[in-house]
PDB file of C-alpha atoms and ligand atoms in Angstrom:
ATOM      1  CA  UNK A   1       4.402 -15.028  18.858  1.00  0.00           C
ATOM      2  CA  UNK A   2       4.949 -13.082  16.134  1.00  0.00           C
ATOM      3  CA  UNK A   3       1.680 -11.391  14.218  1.00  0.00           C
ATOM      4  CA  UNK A   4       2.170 -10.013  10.785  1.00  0.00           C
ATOM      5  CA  UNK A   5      -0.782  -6.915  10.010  1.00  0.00           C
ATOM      6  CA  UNK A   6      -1.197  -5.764   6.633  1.00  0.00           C
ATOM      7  CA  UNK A   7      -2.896  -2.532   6.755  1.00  0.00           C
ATOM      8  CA  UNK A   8      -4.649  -1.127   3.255  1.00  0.00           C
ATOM      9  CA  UNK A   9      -5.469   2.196   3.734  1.00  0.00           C
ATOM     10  CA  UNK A  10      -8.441   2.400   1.229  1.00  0.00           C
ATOM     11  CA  UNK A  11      -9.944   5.582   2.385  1.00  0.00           C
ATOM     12  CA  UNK A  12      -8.847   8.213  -0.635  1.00  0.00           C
ATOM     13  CA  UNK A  13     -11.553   9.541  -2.812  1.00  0.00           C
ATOM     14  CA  UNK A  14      -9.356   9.046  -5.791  1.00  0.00           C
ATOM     15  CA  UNK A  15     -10.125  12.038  -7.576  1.00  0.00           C
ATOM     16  CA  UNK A  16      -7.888  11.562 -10.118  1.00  0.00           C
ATOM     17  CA  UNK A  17      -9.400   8.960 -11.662  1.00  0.00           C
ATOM     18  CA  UNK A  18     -12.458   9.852 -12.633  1.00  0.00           C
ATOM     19  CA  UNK A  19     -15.059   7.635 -11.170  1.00  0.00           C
ATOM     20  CA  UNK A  20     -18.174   8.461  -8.555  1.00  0.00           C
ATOM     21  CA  UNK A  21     -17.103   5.379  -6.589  1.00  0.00           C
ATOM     22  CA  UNK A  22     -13.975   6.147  -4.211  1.00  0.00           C
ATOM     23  CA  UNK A  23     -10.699   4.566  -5.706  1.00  0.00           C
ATOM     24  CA  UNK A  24     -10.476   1.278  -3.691  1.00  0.00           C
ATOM     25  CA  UNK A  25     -14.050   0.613  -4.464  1.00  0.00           C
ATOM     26  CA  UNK A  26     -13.709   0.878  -8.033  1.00  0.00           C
ATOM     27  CA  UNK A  27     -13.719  -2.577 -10.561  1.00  0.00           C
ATOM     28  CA  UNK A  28     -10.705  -4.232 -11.936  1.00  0.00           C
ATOM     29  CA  UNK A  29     -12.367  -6.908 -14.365  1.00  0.00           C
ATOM     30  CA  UNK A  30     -15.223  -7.033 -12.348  1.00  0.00           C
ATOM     31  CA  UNK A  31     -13.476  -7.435  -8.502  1.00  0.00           C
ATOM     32  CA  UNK A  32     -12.941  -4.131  -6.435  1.00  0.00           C
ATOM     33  CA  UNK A  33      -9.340  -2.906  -5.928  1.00  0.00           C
ATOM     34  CA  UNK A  34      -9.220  -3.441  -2.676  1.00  0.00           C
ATOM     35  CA  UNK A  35     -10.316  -6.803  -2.961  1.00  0.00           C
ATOM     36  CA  UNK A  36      -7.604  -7.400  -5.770  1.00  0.00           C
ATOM     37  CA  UNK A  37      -5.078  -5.815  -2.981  1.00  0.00           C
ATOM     38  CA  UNK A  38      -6.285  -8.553  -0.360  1.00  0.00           C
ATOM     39  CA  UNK A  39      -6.283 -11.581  -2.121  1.00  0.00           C
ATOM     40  CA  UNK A  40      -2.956 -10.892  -3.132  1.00  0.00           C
ATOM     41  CA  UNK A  41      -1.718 -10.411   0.517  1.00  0.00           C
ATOM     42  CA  UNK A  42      -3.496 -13.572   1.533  1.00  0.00           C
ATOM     43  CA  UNK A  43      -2.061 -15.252  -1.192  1.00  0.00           C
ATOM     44  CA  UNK A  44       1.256 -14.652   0.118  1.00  0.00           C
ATOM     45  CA  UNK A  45       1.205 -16.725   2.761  1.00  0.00           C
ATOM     46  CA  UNK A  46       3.140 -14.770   4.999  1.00  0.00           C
ATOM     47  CA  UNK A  47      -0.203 -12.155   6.363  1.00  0.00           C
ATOM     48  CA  UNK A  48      -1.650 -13.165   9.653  1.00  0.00           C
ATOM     49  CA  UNK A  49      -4.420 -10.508   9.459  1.00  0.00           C
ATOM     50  CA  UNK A  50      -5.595  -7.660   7.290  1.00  0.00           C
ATOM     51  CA  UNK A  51      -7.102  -4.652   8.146  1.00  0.00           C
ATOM     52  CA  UNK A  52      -8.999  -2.242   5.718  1.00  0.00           C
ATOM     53  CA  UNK A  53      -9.054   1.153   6.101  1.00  0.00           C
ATOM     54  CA  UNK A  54     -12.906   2.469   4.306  1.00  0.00           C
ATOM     55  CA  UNK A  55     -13.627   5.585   3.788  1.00  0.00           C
ATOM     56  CA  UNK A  56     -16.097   7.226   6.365  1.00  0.00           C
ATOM     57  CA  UNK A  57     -19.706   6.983   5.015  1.00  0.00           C
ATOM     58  CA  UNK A  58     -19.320   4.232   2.639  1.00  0.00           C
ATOM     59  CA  UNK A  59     -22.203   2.458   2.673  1.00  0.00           C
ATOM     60  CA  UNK A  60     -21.688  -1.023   4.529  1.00  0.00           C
ATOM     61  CA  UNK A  61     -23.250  -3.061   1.440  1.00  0.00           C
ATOM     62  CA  UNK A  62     -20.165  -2.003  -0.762  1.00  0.00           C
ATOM     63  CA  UNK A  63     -17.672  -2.777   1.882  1.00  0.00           C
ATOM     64  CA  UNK A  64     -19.153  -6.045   2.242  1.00  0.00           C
ATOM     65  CA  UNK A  65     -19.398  -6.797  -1.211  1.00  0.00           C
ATOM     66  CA  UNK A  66     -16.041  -5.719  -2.100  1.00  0.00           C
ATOM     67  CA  UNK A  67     -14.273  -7.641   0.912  1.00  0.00           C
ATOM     68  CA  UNK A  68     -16.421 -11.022   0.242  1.00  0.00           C
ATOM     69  CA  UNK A  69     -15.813 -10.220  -3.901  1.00  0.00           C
ATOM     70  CA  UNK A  70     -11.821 -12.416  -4.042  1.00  0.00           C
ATOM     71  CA  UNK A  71     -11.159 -14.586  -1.176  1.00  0.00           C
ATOM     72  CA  UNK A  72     -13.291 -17.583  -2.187  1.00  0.00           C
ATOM     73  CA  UNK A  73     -10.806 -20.357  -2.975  1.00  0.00           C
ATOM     74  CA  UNK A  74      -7.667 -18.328  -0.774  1.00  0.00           C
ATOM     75  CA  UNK A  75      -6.904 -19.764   3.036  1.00  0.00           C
ATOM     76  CA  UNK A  76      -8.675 -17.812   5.688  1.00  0.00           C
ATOM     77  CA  UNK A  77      -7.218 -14.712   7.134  1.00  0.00           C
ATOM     78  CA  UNK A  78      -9.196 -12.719   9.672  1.00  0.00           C
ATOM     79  CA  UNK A  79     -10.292  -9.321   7.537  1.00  0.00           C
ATOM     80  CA  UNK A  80     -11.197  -6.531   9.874  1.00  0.00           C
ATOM     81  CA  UNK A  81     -12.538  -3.104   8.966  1.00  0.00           C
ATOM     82  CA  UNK A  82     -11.549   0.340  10.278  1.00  0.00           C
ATOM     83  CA  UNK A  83     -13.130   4.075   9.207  1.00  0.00           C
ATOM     84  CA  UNK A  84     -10.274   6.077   8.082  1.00  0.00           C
ATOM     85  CA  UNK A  85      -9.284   9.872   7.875  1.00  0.00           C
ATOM     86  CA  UNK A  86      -8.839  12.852   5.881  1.00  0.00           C
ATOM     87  CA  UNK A  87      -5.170  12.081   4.465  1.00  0.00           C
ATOM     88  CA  UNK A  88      -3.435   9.041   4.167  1.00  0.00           C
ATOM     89  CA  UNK A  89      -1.460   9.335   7.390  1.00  0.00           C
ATOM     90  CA  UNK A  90      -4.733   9.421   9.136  1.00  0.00           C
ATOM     91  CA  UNK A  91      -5.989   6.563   7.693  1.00  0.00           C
ATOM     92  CA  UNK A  92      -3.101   4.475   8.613  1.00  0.00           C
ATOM     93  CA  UNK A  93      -2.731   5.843  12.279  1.00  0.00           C
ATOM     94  CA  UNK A  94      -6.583   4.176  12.173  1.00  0.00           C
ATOM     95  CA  UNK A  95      -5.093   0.986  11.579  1.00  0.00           C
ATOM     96  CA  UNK A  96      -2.173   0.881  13.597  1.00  0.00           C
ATOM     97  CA  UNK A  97      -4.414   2.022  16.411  1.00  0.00           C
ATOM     98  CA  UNK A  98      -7.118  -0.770  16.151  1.00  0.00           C
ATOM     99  CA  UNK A  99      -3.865  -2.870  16.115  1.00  0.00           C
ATOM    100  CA  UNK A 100      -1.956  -3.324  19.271  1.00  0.00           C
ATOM    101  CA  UNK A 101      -0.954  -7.275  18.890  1.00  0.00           C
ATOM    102  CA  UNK A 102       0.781  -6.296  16.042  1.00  0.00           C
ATOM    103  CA  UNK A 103       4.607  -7.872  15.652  1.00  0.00           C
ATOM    104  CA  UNK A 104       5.085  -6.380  12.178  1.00  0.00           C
ATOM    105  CA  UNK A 105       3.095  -4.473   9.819  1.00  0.00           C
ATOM    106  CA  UNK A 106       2.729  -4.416   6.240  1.00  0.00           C
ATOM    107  CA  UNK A 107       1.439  -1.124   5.028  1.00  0.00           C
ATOM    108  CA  UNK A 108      -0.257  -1.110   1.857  1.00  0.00           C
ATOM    109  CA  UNK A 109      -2.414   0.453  -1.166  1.00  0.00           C
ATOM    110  CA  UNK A 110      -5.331  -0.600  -1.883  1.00  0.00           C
ATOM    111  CA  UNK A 111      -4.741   0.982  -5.160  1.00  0.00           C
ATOM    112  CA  UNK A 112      -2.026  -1.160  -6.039  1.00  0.00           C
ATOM    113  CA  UNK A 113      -4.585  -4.143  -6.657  1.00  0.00           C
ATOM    114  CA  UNK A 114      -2.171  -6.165  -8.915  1.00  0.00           C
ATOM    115  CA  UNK A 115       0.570  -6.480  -6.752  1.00  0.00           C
ATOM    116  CA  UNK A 116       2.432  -9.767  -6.731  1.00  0.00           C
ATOM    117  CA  UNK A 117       2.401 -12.149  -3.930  1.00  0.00           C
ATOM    118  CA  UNK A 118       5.715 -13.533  -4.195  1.00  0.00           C
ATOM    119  CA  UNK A 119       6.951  -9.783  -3.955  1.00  0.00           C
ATOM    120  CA  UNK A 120       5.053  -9.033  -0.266  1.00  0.00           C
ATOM    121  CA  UNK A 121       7.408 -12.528   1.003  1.00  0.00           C
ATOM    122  CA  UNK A 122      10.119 -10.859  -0.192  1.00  0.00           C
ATOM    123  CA  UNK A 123       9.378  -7.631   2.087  1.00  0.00           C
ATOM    124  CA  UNK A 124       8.180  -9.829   5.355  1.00  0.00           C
ATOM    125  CA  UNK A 125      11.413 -12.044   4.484  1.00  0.00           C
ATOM    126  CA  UNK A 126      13.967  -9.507   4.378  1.00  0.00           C
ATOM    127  CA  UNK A 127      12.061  -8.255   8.201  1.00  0.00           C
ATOM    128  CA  UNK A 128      12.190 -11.241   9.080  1.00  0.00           C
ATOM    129  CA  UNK A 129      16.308 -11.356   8.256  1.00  0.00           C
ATOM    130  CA  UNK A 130      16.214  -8.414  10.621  1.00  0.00           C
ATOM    131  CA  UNK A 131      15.608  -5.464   8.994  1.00  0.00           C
ATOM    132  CA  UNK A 132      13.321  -2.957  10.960  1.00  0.00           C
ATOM    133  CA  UNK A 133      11.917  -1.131   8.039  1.00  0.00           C
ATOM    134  CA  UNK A 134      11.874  -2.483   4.167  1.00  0.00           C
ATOM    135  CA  UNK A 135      10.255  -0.955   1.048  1.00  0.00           C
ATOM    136  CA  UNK A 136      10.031  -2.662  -2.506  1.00  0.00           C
ATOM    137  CA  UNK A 137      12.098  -0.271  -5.155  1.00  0.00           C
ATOM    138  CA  UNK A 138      12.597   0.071  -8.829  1.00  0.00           C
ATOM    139  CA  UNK A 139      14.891   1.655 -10.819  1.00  0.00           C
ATOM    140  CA  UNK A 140      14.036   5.279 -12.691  1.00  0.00           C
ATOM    141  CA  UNK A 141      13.376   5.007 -16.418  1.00  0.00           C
ATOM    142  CA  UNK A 142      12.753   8.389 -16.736  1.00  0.00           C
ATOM    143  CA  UNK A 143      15.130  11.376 -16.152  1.00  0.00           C
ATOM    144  CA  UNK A 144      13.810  13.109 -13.443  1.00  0.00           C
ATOM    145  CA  UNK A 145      14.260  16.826 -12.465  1.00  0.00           C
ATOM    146  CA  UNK A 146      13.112  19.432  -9.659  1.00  0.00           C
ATOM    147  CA  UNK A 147      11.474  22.393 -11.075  1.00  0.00           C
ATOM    148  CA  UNK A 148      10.591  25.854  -9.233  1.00  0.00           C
ATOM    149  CA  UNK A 149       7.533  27.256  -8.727  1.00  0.00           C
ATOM    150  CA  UNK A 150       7.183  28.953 -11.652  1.00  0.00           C
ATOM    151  CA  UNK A 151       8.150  25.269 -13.793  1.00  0.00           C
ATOM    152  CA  UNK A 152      11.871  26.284 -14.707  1.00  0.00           C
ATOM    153  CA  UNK A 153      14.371  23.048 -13.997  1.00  0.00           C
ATOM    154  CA  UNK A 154      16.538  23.806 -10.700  1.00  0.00           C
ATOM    155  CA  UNK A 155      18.127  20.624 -11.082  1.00  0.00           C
ATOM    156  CA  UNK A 156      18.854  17.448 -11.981  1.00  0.00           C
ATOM    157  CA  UNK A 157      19.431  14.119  -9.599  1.00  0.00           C
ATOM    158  CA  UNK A 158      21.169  11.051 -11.048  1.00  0.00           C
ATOM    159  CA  UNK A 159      19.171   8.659 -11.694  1.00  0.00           C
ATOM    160  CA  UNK A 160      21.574   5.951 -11.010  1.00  0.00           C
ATOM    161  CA  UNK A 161      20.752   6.575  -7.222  1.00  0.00           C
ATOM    162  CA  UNK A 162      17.344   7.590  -7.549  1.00  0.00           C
ATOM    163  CA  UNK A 163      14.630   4.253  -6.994  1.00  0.00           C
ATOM    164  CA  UNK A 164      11.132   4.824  -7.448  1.00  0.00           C
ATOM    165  CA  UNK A 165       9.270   3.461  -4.341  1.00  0.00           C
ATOM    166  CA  UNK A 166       5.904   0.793  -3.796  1.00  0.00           C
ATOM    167  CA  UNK A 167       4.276  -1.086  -1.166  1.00  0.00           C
ATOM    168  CA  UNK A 168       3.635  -3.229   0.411  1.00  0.00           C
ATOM    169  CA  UNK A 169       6.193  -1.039   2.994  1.00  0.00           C
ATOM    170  CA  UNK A 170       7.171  -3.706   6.130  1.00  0.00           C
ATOM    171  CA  UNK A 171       8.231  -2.497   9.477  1.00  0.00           C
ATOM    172  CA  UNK A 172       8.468  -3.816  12.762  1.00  0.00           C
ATOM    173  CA  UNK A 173       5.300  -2.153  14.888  1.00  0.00           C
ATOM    174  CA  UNK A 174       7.550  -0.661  17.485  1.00  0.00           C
ATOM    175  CA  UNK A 175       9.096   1.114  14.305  1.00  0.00           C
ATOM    176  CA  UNK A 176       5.995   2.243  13.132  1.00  0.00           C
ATOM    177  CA  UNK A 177       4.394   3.059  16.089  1.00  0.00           C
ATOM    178  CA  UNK A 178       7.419   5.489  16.943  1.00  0.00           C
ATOM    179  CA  UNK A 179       6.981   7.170  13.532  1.00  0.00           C
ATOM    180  CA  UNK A 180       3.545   7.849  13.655  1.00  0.00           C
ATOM    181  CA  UNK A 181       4.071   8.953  16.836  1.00  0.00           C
ATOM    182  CA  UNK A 182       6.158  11.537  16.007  1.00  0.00           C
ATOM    183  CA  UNK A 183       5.104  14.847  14.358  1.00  0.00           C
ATOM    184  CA  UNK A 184       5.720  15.580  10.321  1.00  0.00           C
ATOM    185  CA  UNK A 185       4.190  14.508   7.720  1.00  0.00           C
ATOM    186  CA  UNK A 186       5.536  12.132   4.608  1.00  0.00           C
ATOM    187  CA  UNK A 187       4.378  11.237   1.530  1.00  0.00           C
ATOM    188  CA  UNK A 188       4.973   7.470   2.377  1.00  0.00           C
ATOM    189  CA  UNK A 189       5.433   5.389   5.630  1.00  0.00           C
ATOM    190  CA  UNK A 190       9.073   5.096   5.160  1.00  0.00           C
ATOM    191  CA  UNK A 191       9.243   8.509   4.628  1.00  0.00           C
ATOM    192  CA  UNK A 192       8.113   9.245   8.476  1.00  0.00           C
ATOM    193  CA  UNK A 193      10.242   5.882   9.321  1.00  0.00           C
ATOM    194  CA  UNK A 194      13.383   8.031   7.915  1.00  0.00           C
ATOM    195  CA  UNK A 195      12.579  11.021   9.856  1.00  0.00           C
ATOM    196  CA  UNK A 196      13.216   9.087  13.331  1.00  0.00           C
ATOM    197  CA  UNK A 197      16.553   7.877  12.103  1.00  0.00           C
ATOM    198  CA  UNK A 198      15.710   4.563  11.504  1.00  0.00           C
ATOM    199  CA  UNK A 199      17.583   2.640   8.274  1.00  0.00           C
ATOM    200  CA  UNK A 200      15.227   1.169   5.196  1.00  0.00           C
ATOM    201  CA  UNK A 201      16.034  -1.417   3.459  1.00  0.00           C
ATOM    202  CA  UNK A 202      15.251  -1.759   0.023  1.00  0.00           C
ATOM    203  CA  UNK A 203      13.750  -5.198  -1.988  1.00  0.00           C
ATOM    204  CA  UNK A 204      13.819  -5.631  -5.643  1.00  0.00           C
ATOM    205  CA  UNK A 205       9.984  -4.123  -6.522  1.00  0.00           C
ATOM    206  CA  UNK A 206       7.712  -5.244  -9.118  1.00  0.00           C
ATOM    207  CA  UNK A 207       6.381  -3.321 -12.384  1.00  0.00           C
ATOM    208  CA  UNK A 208       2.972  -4.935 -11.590  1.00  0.00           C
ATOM    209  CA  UNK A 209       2.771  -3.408  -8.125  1.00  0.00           C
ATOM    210  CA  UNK A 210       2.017   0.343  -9.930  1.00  0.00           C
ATOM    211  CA  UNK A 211      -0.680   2.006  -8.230  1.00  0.00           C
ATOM    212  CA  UNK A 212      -3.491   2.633 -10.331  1.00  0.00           C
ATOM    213  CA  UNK A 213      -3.929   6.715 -10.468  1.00  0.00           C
ATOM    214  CA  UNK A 214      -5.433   7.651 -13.526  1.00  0.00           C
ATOM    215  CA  UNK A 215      -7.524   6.501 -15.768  1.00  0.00           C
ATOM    216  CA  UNK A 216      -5.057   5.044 -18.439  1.00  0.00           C
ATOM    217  CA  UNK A 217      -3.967   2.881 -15.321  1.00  0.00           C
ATOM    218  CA  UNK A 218      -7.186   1.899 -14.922  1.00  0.00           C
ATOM    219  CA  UNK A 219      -7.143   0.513 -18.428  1.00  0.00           C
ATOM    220  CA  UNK A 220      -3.655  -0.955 -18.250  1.00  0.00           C
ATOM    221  CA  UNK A 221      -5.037  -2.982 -15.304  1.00  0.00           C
ATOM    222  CA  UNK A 222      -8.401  -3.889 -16.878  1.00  0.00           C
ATOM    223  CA  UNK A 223      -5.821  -5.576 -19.720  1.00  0.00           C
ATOM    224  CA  UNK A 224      -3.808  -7.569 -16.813  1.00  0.00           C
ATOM    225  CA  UNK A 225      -6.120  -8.341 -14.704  1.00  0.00           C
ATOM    226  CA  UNK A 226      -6.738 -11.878 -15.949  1.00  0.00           C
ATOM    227  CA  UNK A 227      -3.476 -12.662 -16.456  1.00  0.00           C
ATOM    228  CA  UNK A 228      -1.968 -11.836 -12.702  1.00  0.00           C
ATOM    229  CA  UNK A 229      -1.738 -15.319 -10.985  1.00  0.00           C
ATOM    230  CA  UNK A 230      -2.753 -15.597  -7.422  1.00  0.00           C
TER     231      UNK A 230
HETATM  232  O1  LIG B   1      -4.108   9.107  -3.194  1.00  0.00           O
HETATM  233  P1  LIG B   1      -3.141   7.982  -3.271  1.00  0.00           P
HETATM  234  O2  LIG B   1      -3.281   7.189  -4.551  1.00  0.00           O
HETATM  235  O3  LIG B   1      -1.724   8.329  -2.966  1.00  0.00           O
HETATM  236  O4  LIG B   1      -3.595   6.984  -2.112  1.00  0.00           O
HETATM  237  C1  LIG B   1      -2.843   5.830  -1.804  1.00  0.00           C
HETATM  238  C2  LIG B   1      -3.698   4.887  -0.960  1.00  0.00           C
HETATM  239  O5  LIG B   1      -4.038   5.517   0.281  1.00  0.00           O
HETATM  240  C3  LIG B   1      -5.016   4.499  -1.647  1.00  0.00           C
HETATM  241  O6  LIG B   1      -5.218   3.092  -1.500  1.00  0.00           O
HETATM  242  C4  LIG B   1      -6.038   5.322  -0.897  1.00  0.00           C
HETATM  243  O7  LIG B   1      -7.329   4.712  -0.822  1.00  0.00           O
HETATM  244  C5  LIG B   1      -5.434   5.444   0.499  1.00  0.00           C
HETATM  245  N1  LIG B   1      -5.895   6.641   1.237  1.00  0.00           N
HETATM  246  C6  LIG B   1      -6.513   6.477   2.477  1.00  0.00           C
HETATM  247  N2  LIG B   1      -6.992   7.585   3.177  1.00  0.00           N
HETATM  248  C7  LIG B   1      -6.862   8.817   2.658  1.00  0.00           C
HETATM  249  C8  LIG B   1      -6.209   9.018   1.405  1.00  0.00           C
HETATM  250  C9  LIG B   1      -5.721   7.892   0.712  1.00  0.00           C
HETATM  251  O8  LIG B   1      -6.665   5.357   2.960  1.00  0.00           O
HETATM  252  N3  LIG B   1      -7.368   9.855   3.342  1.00  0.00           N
END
């Protein structure tokens, strides 16, 4: 029997925006990030449990609060709690760890609290067509460029093949496991997916999946909140 996990590594202190609370924690119109994240994945449909990664220390009132805060009216999916770690990768390896029943996993931020249900079927969807590894992509507006240390441009990719990258990231847990396994580190799963040789597929992403960062994010999602339908 298969058993899709989503994972939500909500562990980061979110410096860079700004607020005494860490990131995950933090209100969208009223409802905590990470509870914005996990109605959405419940919403989908396609989740069989969710696991939240907190941040060690936080007291167990706010976690409760926050995880209690969305999921009123939404089907009932099994929400279990893990402490996470010092980076990202940690906090993850948490989760998979706590996980071993896992078929598939979803990996995703907690800071990307307005994600859109319909686009976490399309990642479990295109695993389920077979893929072993799939992350939601959008094209690059911008031009972008790699600079040396000292700021001078060293080059420029094309954009045409250049996609900037979301979550929720799906794998098959054998998949995962393997790549957490192995050393290295990545700044997303995928990334340490890649490193064992393993193909990703890409899905068409979604604008309102941006991960809220900084505090102008913060604002634009303040402004969407009530219009995101669950
Ligand atoms: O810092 P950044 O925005 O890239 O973090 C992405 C996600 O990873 C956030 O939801 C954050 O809470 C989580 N995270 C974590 N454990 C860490 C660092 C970040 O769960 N040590």
């Amino acid at each position: 029997m298969s058993a899709v996990v989503a994972l939500v590594p909500a562990a980061g202190r979110g410096v860079r925006l700004g607020e005494s609370l860490p990131k995950a924690f933090v209100p969208v119109g009223g409802t905590p990030m990470v509870a914005l994240a996990v109605a959405g994945l419940v919403a989908s449909g396609v989740v069989d449990r969710v696991v939240v990664v907190v941040p060690e220390g936080l007291p167990q009132d706010i976690i409760d609060a926050a995880l209690t805060s969305s999921l009123g009216a939404l089907p009932p999916v099994p929400v279990q709690v893990v402490v996470g770690g010092a980076q990202r990768t940690d906090s993850v390896r948490a989760g998979i760890t706590a996980t071993p029943d896992a078929t598939h996993y979803l990996v995703h931020d907690a800071a990307r609290a307005l994600t859109p249900p319909a686009l976490i079927g399309r990642v479990v969807g295109a695993l389920y067509a077979g893929n072993d590894a799939v992350v939601p992509a959008l094209a690059v507006v911008d031009t972008i460029k790699s600079v040396d240390a000292a700021g001078v441009v060293t080059g420029t990719p094309d954009r045409a093949g250049l996609r900037a990258i979301q979550t929720p990231q799906g794998f098959t847990a054998d998949v995962l496991r393997r790549a957490y396994a192995a050393e290295g580190a990545a700044t997303d799963d995928a990334g340490l997916v890649e490193r064992i040789g393993v193909p990703v597929h890409t899905v068409a992403g979604d604008p309102l999946a941006f991960k809220i960062t900084t505090p102008l994010d913060l604002r634009l999602a303040e402004s969407l909140v009530a219009q995101v339908v669950r």
